[in-house]
């Protein structure tokens, strides 16, 4: 499983607000995590969703990343 793209949004204290990861797989290739509550709360379980893009959509993302390598 190779990571194609990964993005994490954090607040000023570097606590994760949201995280998205796109991997090179046929199914379940987008993982979205939403911690919702800071790490100061015990036993907090992050919320998340898993989606599947088809091969054409994954290839389009790869193409965009390759065309804009200096940004990513």
mmCIF file of C-alpha atoms in Angstrom:
data_model
loop_
_atom_site.group_PDB
_atom_site.id
_atom_site.type_symbol
_atom_site.label_atom_id
_atom_site.label_comp_id
_atom_site.label_asym_id
_atom_site.label_seq_id
_atom_site.Cartn_x
_atom_site.Cartn_y
_atom_site.Cartn_z
ATOM 1 C CA UNK A 1 0.000 0.000 0.000
ATOM 2 C CA UNK A 2 1.717 3.155 -1.222
ATOM 3 C CA UNK A 3 0.543 6.571 -0.080
ATOM 4 C CA UNK A 4 -0.296 8.865 -2.994
ATOM 5 C CA UNK A 5 -1.286 11.951 -1.029
ATOM 6 C CA UNK A 6 -1.575 12.817 2.629
ATOM 7 C CA UNK A 7 -2.853 16.005 4.238
ATOM 8 C CA UNK A 8 -3.265 16.906 7.883
ATOM 9 C CA UNK A 9 -4.929 20.044 9.217
ATOM 10 C CA UNK A 10 -3.823 21.049 12.712
ATOM 11 C CA UNK A 11 -4.583 23.904 15.067
ATOM 12 C CA UNK A 12 -2.036 26.295 16.588
ATOM 13 C CA UNK A 13 -1.139 23.702 19.248
ATOM 14 C CA UNK A 14 -0.526 21.053 16.549
ATOM 15 C CA UNK A 15 -3.602 19.034 17.531
ATOM 16 C CA UNK A 16 -5.057 17.287 14.480
ATOM 17 C CA UNK A 17 -8.338 18.751 13.259
ATOM 18 C CA UNK A 18 -8.678 16.535 10.185
ATOM 19 C CA UNK A 19 -6.566 14.098 8.193
ATOM 20 C CA UNK A 20 -6.974 12.707 4.666
ATOM 21 C CA UNK A 21 -4.898 9.955 3.090
ATOM 22 C CA UNK A 22 -5.170 8.573 -0.442
ATOM 23 C CA UNK A 23 -3.492 5.224 -1.048
ATOM 24 C CA UNK A 24 -2.841 3.150 -4.160
ATOM 25 C CA UNK A 25 -5.384 0.364 -3.603
ATOM 26 C CA UNK A 26 -8.442 -0.872 -5.515
ATOM 27 C CA UNK A 27 -10.878 -0.423 -2.624
ATOM 28 C CA UNK A 28 -10.978 1.680 0.522
ATOM 29 C CA UNK A 29 -8.378 4.025 -0.942
ATOM 30 C CA UNK A 30 -9.411 7.277 0.770
ATOM 31 C CA UNK A 31 -9.336 7.539 4.535
ATOM 32 C CA UNK A 32 -10.746 10.620 6.262
ATOM 33 C CA UNK A 33 -10.195 11.027 10.006
ATOM 34 C CA UNK A 34 -11.869 13.643 12.190
ATOM 35 C CA UNK A 35 -10.645 13.505 15.807
ATOM 36 C CA UNK A 36 -13.418 15.979 16.815
ATOM 37 C CA UNK A 37 -12.078 16.350 20.346
ATOM 38 C CA UNK A 38 -8.609 17.334 21.477
ATOM 39 C CA UNK A 39 -6.092 14.868 22.848
ATOM 40 C CA UNK A 40 -6.828 16.189 26.345
ATOM 41 C CA UNK A 41 -9.993 14.073 26.546
ATOM 42 C CA UNK A 42 -9.357 10.484 27.677
ATOM 43 C CA UNK A 43 -10.647 7.594 25.584
ATOM 44 C CA UNK A 44 -11.651 9.841 22.697
ATOM 45 C CA UNK A 45 -12.277 7.780 19.569
ATOM 46 C CA UNK A 46 -11.646 9.585 16.270
ATOM 47 C CA UNK A 47 -14.497 9.708 13.774
ATOM 48 C CA UNK A 48 -13.703 8.662 10.248
ATOM 49 C CA UNK A 49 -14.915 7.542 6.876
ATOM 50 C CA UNK A 50 -13.420 5.334 4.194
ATOM 51 C CA UNK A 51 -14.251 5.828 0.530
ATOM 52 C CA UNK A 52 -13.318 4.138 -2.726
ATOM 53 C CA UNK A 53 -12.314 5.913 -5.932
ATOM 54 C CA UNK A 54 -12.011 4.075 -9.220
ATOM 55 C CA UNK A 55 -8.709 3.683 -11.071
ATOM 56 C CA UNK A 56 -9.424 6.606 -13.421
ATOM 57 C CA UNK A 57 -9.968 8.977 -10.485
ATOM 58 C CA UNK A 58 -6.802 7.803 -8.739
ATOM 59 C CA UNK A 59 -4.808 8.281 -11.955
ATOM 60 C CA UNK A 60 -6.198 11.812 -12.283
ATOM 61 C CA UNK A 61 -5.013 12.646 -8.764
ATOM 62 C CA UNK A 62 -1.562 11.229 -9.573
ATOM 63 C CA UNK A 63 -1.444 13.313 -12.758
ATOM 64 C CA UNK A 64 -2.348 16.513 -10.901
ATOM 65 C CA UNK A 65 0.321 15.837 -8.283
ATOM 66 C CA UNK A 66 2.956 15.155 -10.969
ATOM 67 C CA UNK A 67 2.086 18.321 -12.904
ATOM 68 C CA UNK A 68 2.381 20.407 -9.736
ATOM 69 C CA UNK A 69 5.348 18.715 -8.080
ATOM 70 C CA UNK A 70 6.772 22.044 -6.859
ATOM 71 C CA UNK A 71 3.577 22.681 -4.843
ATOM 72 C CA UNK A 72 3.183 19.197 -3.381
#
